[in-house]
Amino acid sequence: MKTTLKGRYEANKGATAVSTLAVNAGDVRIKASMTDATFIRGPSLNGLALSVEKPGAFILDYHLPANDVRFQFMNSVRLMDKTVNLTYIHAQGSNRTTLDGSVAFNPSDKVNVSYTFGEPSACKVKYVYAHGELGRTVLEPCYDVSKNTWDFAVTRKFEEGDSLKATYHTSTNNLDLEWCRDPKDSGSFKDTGRGRILGTKPLPSLRVAFSEVRRKESRMRVMLELQNSKIQPSSQLKQVF
């Protein structure tokens, strides 16, 4: 039996701390997640969620405070010599159902179509292209049919586990910038430059935006040293028993 413990601190979302405990029991994975709201005023059900998952088959999520259940089922079919991956998602609380299908024409090209039933309905079509032999540069244009808008995302992966993703939303003229680190010898780290970069007019260059994210990481390292803690802001640490 394998147990995994993850911790995450999101400074840009109201300083929220999230902990997740997952246990692999045969083919099924059982997971419990909780936030600081679960303990801040004594033990409670606030921020507590339970999940049962069989990878590649189904996921059942239960959010205790809202008494809300979310079902997700995955399967695949062969169509014209291509494998089509299908996902069915139903959220009982909002009474919304989403059908998602994706097909990879080759290792570099993939198309995803998602349709959500309900009010309002939504339909999105996304194309994913991985450039180069190693696929380190990924282009993801996405068209929202219901809103008639486009989103464009570019991800660049680096050798040491770093990745930089920039997403431009044409509907709001906003730019999101996300930098992730996932080195093999330590826990993963994710930071966003969304707070400063989106409020900059005109939009900064990619070099300036990346420098802003690196500056925020340096500030977090100083905070880590002062607190003498093993949990970093906006980080996700993994411990396997």
CSV table of C-alpha atoms in Angstrom, one decimal:
chain,number,residue,atom,x,y,z
A,1,MET,CA,0.0,0.0,0.0
A,2,LYS,CA,1.4,3.4,-1.1
A,3,THR,CA,0.5,6.6,0.7
A,4,THR,CA,1.2,10.1,-0.7
A,5,LEU,CA,1.0,13.4,1.2
A,6,LYS,CA,0.9,16.7,-0.6
A,7,GLY,CA,0.9,20.3,0.7
A,8,ARG,CA,0.1,23.4,-1.2
A,9,TYR,CA,0.0,27.1,-0.2
A,10,GLU,CA,-1.7,29.5,-2.6
A,11,ALA,CA,-0.7,33.1,-1.7
A,12,ASN,CA,-2.6,34.6,-4.7
A,13,LYS,CA,-5.9,33.0,-3.6
A,14,GLY,CA,-6.5,34.5,-0.2
A,15,ALA,CA,-3.5,32.7,1.4
A,16,THR,CA,-5.2,29.3,1.3
A,17,ALA,CA,-3.4,26.2,2.5
A,18,VAL,CA,-4.4,22.8,1.1
A,19,SER,CA,-3.3,19.3,2.2
A,20,THR,CA,-4.1,16.1,0.3
A,21,LEU,CA,-3.7,12.5,1.6
A,22,ALA,CA,-3.9,9.8,-1.0
A,23,VAL,CA,-3.9,6.0,-0.5
A,24,ASN,CA,-3.5,3.4,-3.2
A,25,ALA,CA,-5.6,0.4,-2.4
A,26,GLY,CA,-5.1,-2.1,-5.2
A,27,ASP,CA,-6.7,-0.7,-8.4
A,28,VAL,CA,-8.5,2.1,-6.5
A,29,ARG,CA,-7.1,5.3,-5.2
A,30,ILE,CA,-8.7,7.0,-2.1
A,31,LYS,CA,-8.0,10.6,-1.5
A,32,ALA,CA,-9.0,13.1,1.2
A,33,SER,CA,-8.2,16.9,0.8
A,34,MET,CA,-8.7,19.6,3.4
A,35,THR,CA,-8.0,23.4,3.6
A,36,ASP,CA,-7.0,25.6,6.5
A,37,ALA,CA,-10.7,26.3,7.0
A,38,THR,CA,-11.1,22.7,8.3
A,39,PHE,CA,-9.0,23.5,11.4
A,40,ILE,CA,-8.8,27.3,11.7
A,41,ARG,CA,-11.8,27.4,14.2
A,42,GLY,CA,-11.5,23.9,15.4
A,43,PRO,CA,-12.1,20.7,13.5
A,44,SER,CA,-15.0,21.0,11.1
A,45,LEU,CA,-16.2,19.8,7.6
A,46,ASN,CA,-15.3,23.2,5.9
A,47,GLY,CA,-13.0,22.6,3.0
A,48,LEU,CA,-13.1,18.8,3.4
A,49,ALA,CA,-13.5,16.6,0.3
A,50,LEU,CA,-13.3,12.9,-0.4
A,51,SER,CA,-12.5,11.1,-3.6
A,52,VAL,CA,-12.4,7.6,-5.0
A,53,GLU,CA,-10.6,7.0,-8.3
A,54,LYS,CA,-9.8,4.1,-10.5
A,55,PRO,CA,-7.3,5.6,-13.0
A,56,GLY,CA,-8.6,5.6,-16.6
A,57,ALA,CA,-12.1,4.4,-15.5
A,58,PHE,CA,-13.9,6.7,-13.0
A,59,ILE,CA,-13.6,9.4,-10.4
A,60,LEU,CA,-16.2,10.0,-7.6
A,61,ASP,CA,-15.8,13.3,-5.7
A,62,TYR,CA,-17.8,14.2,-2.6
A,63,HIS,CA,-17.6,17.7,-1.1
A,64,LEU,CA,-18.9,17.4,2.4
A,65,PRO,CA,-19.8,21.0,3.3
A,66,ALA,CA,-22.0,21.4,0.2
A,67,ASN,CA,-23.2,17.8,0.2
A,68,ASP,CA,-22.3,17.8,-3.5
A,69,VAL,CA,-21.3,14.8,-5.6
A,70,ARG,CA,-19.4,14.9,-8.9
A,71,PHE,CA,-19.2,11.8,-11.1
A,72,GLN,CA,-16.6,11.4,-13.9
A,73,PHE,CA,-16.3,8.3,-16.2
A,74,MET,CA,-13.6,7.7,-18.7
A,75,ASN,CA,-13.4,5.3,-21.7
A,76,SER,CA,-12.0,5.0,-25.2
A,77,VAL,CA,-13.2,3.8,-28.6
A,78,ARG,CA,-11.5,3.1,-31.9
A,79,LEU,CA,-12.7,5.2,-34.8
A,80,MET,CA,-11.1,5.2,-38.2
A,81,ASP,CA,-8.0,3.6,-36.8
A,82,LYS,CA,-7.7,6.3,-34.2
A,83,THR,CA,-8.2,6.1,-30.4
A,84,VAL,CA,-10.9,8.5,-29.2
A,85,ASN,CA,-10.7,9.2,-25.4
A,86,LEU,CA,-14.1,10.0,-24.0
A,87,THR,CA,-15.0,11.6,-20.6
A,88,TYR,CA,-18.4,12.0,-19.0
A,89,ILE,CA,-18.7,14.5,-16.1
A,90,HIS,CA,-21.8,15.3,-14.1
A,91,ALA,CA,-22.0,17.7,-11.2
A,92,GLN,CA,-25.0,17.0,-9.1
A,93,GLY,CA,-25.0,20.4,-7.3
A,94,SER,CA,-25.0,22.6,-10.4
A,95,ASN,CA,-26.9,19.9,-12.4
A,96,ARG,CA,-24.5,20.3,-15.3
A,97,THR,CA,-23.2,17.6,-17.6
A,98,THR,CA,-20.0,17.8,-19.7
A,99,LEU,CA,-19.0,15.5,-22.5
A,100,ASP,CA,-15.3,15.6,-23.5
A,101,GLY,CA,-13.6,13.9,-26.4
A,102,SER,CA,-10.0,14.0,-27.6
A,103,VAL,CA,-8.1,12.2,-30.4
A,104,ALA,CA,-4.4,12.2,-31.2
A,105,PHE,CA,-3.6,12.0,-34.9
A,106,ASN,CA,0.1,11.6,-34.2
A,107,PRO,CA,2.5,12.3,-31.3
A,108,SER,CA,2.5,16.0,-32.2
A,109,ASP,CA,-1.1,16.8,-33.1
A,110,LYS,CA,-4.2,16.4,-30.9
A,111,VAL,CA,-7.7,17.8,-31.0
A,112,ASN,CA,-10.1,18.1,-28.0
A,113,VAL,CA,-13.8,19.0,-28.1
A,114,SER,CA,-15.8,19.7,-24.9
A,115,TYR,CA,-19.5,20.4,-24.7
A,116,THR,CA,-21.4,21.3,-21.5
A,117,PHE,CA,-25.2,20.9,-21.2
A,118,GLY,CA,-27.2,23.2,-19.1
A,119,GLU,CA,-27.8,26.9,-18.8
A,120,PRO,CA,-25.7,28.4,-20.2
A,121,SER,CA,-24.4,25.7,-22.5
A,122,ALA,CA,-20.7,25.8,-23.6
A,123,CYS,CA,-18.7,24.3,-26.4
A,124,LYS,CA,-14.9,24.5,-26.8
A,125,VAL,CA,-12.6,23.2,-29.5
A,126,LYS,CA,-8.8,23.0,-28.7
A,127,TYR,CA,-5.9,22.0,-30.9
A,128,VAL,CA,-2.6,21.0,-29.3
A,129,TYR,CA,0.6,21.0,-31.3
A,130,ALA,CA,4.0,19.8,-29.8
A,131,HIS,CA,6.9,21.2,-31.9
A,132,GLY,CA,10.2,19.5,-32.3
A,133,GLU,CA,11.4,16.0,-31.7
A,134,LEU,CA,11.2,16.4,-27.9
A,135,GLY,CA,8.0,18.3,-27.9
A,136,ARG,CA,9.3,21.0,-25.6
A,137,THR,CA,7.3,23.8,-27.3
A,138,VAL,CA,3.5,23.3,-27.2
A,139,LEU,CA,1.0,25.5,-29.0
A,140,GLU,CA,-2.7,25.4,-27.8
A,141,PRO,CA,-5.2,27.6,-29.6
A,142,CYS,CA,-8.7,27.2,-28.2
A,143,TYR,CA,-12.0,28.4,-29.7
A,144,ASP,CA,-15.1,29.0,-27.5
A,145,VAL,CA,-18.0,28.4,-29.9
A,146,SER,CA,-20.7,29.7,-27.5
A,147,LYS,CA,-18.8,33.0,-26.9
A,148,ASN,CA,-17.1,33.3,-30.3
A,149,THR,CA,-13.8,34.0,-28.6
A,150,TRP,CA,-10.2,32.6,-28.8
A,151,ASP,CA,-7.6,31.7,-26.3
A,152,PHE,CA,-3.9,31.1,-27.3
A,153,ALA,CA,-1.5,29.3,-25.0
A,154,VAL,CA,2.3,28.6,-25.5
A,155,THR,CA,4.3,26.4,-23.2
A,156,ARG,CA,8.0,26.0,-23.2
A,157,LYS,CA,9.6,23.2,-21.3
A,158,PHE,CA,13.3,23.3,-20.2
A,159,GLU,CA,15.8,20.5,-19.5
A,160,GLU,CA,15.9,20.8,-15.7
A,161,GLY,CA,12.1,20.4,-15.2
A,162,ASP,CA,11.2,24.0,-15.6
A,163,SER,CA,8.3,25.1,-17.8
A,164,LEU,CA,6.9,28.5,-18.8
A,165,LYS,CA,3.3,28.9,-20.0
A,166,ALA,CA,1.8,32.1,-21.4
A,167,THR,CA,-2.0,32.3,-22.2
A,168,TYR,CA,-3.6,35.2,-24.0
A,169,HIS,CA,-7.4,35.6,-23.7
A,170,THR,CA,-8.8,37.6,-26.6
A,171,SER,CA,-12.2,38.3,-24.8
A,172,THR,CA,-10.5,40.2,-22.0
A,173,ASN,CA,-7.1,41.1,-23.6
A,174,ASN,CA,-5.5,39.5,-20.5
A,175,LEU,CA,-2.2,37.6,-20.4
A,176,ASP,CA,-1.6,34.8,-17.9
A,177,LEU,CA,1.9,33.7,-17.2
A,178,GLU,CA,2.7,30.5,-15.2
A,179,TRP,CA,6.1,29.1,-14.3
A,180,CYS,CA,6.4,25.6,-12.9
A,181,ARG,CA,9.4,23.6,-11.6
A,182,ASP,CA,9.3,19.9,-11.2
A,183,PRO,CA,12.9,18.7,-10.5
A,184,LYS,CA,13.5,15.1,-9.8
A,185,ASP,CA,15.3,15.6,-6.5
A,186,SER,CA,12.8,17.9,-4.8
A,187,GLY,CA,9.2,18.9,-4.6
A,188,SER,CA,7.4,20.7,-7.4
A,189,PHE,CA,6.9,24.5,-7.5
A,190,LYS,CA,4.4,26.6,-9.3
A,191,ASP,CA,4.1,30.4,-9.5
A,192,THR,CA,2.0,32.8,-11.5
A,193,GLY,CA,2.8,36.3,-12.7
A,194,ARG,CA,-0.9,37.0,-13.1
A,195,GLY,CA,-1.3,39.7,-10.5
A,196,ARG,CA,1.2,42.2,-11.9
A,197,ILE,CA,1.4,41.2,-15.5
A,198,LEU,CA,-2.3,41.4,-16.3
A,199,GLY,CA,-2.4,44.9,-14.8
A,200,THR,CA,0.4,46.2,-17.0
A,201,LYS,CA,-0.5,48.3,-20.1
A,202,PRO,CA,0.9,47.8,-22.6
A,203,LEU,CA,1.6,44.1,-22.0
A,204,PRO,CA,5.2,43.4,-21.1
A,205,SER,CA,7.6,41.4,-23.1
A,206,LEU,CA,8.1,37.7,-22.3
A,207,ARG,CA,11.5,38.5,-20.9
A,208,VAL,CA,10.1,41.1,-18.5
A,209,ALA,CA,7.2,38.9,-17.4
A,210,PHE,CA,9.6,35.9,-16.8
A,211,SER,CA,11.8,38.2,-14.7
A,212,GLU,CA,8.9,39.2,-12.6
A,213,VAL,CA,8.0,35.6,-11.8
A,214,ARG,CA,11.7,34.9,-10.9
A,215,ARG,CA,11.7,37.9,-8.6
A,216,LYS,CA,8.7,36.5,-6.8
A,217,GLU,CA,10.4,33.2,-6.4
A,218,SER,CA,13.4,34.9,-4.8
A,219,ARG,CA,11.2,36.7,-2.3
A,220,MET,CA,9.5,33.4,-1.4
A,221,ARG,CA,12.9,31.8,-0.7
A,222,VAL,CA,13.7,34.5,1.8
A,223,MET,CA,10.4,34.0,3.5
A,224,LEU,CA,11.2,30.2,3.6
A,225,GLU,CA,14.5,30.9,5.4
A,226,LEU,CA,12.9,33.2,7.9
A,227,GLN,CA,10.1,30.8,8.8
A,228,ASN,CA,12.5,27.8,8.8
A,229,SER,CA,9.7,25.8,7.2
A,230,LYS,CA,9.7,23.0,4.6
A,231,ILE,CA,6.5,24.3,2.9
A,232,GLN,CA,7.0,27.1,0.4
A,233,PRO,CA,4.4,29.6,-0.7
A,234,SER,CA,2.7,28.5,-4.0
A,235,SER,CA,4.5,25.2,-3.7
A,236,GLN,CA,3.6,21.5,-3.8
A,237,LEU,CA,5.8,19.1,-1.9
A,238,LYS,CA,5.5,15.4,-2.2
A,239,GLN,CA,6.3,12.8,0.5
A,240,VAL,CA,5.9,9.1,-0.2
A,241,PHE,CA,5.9,6.6,2.6
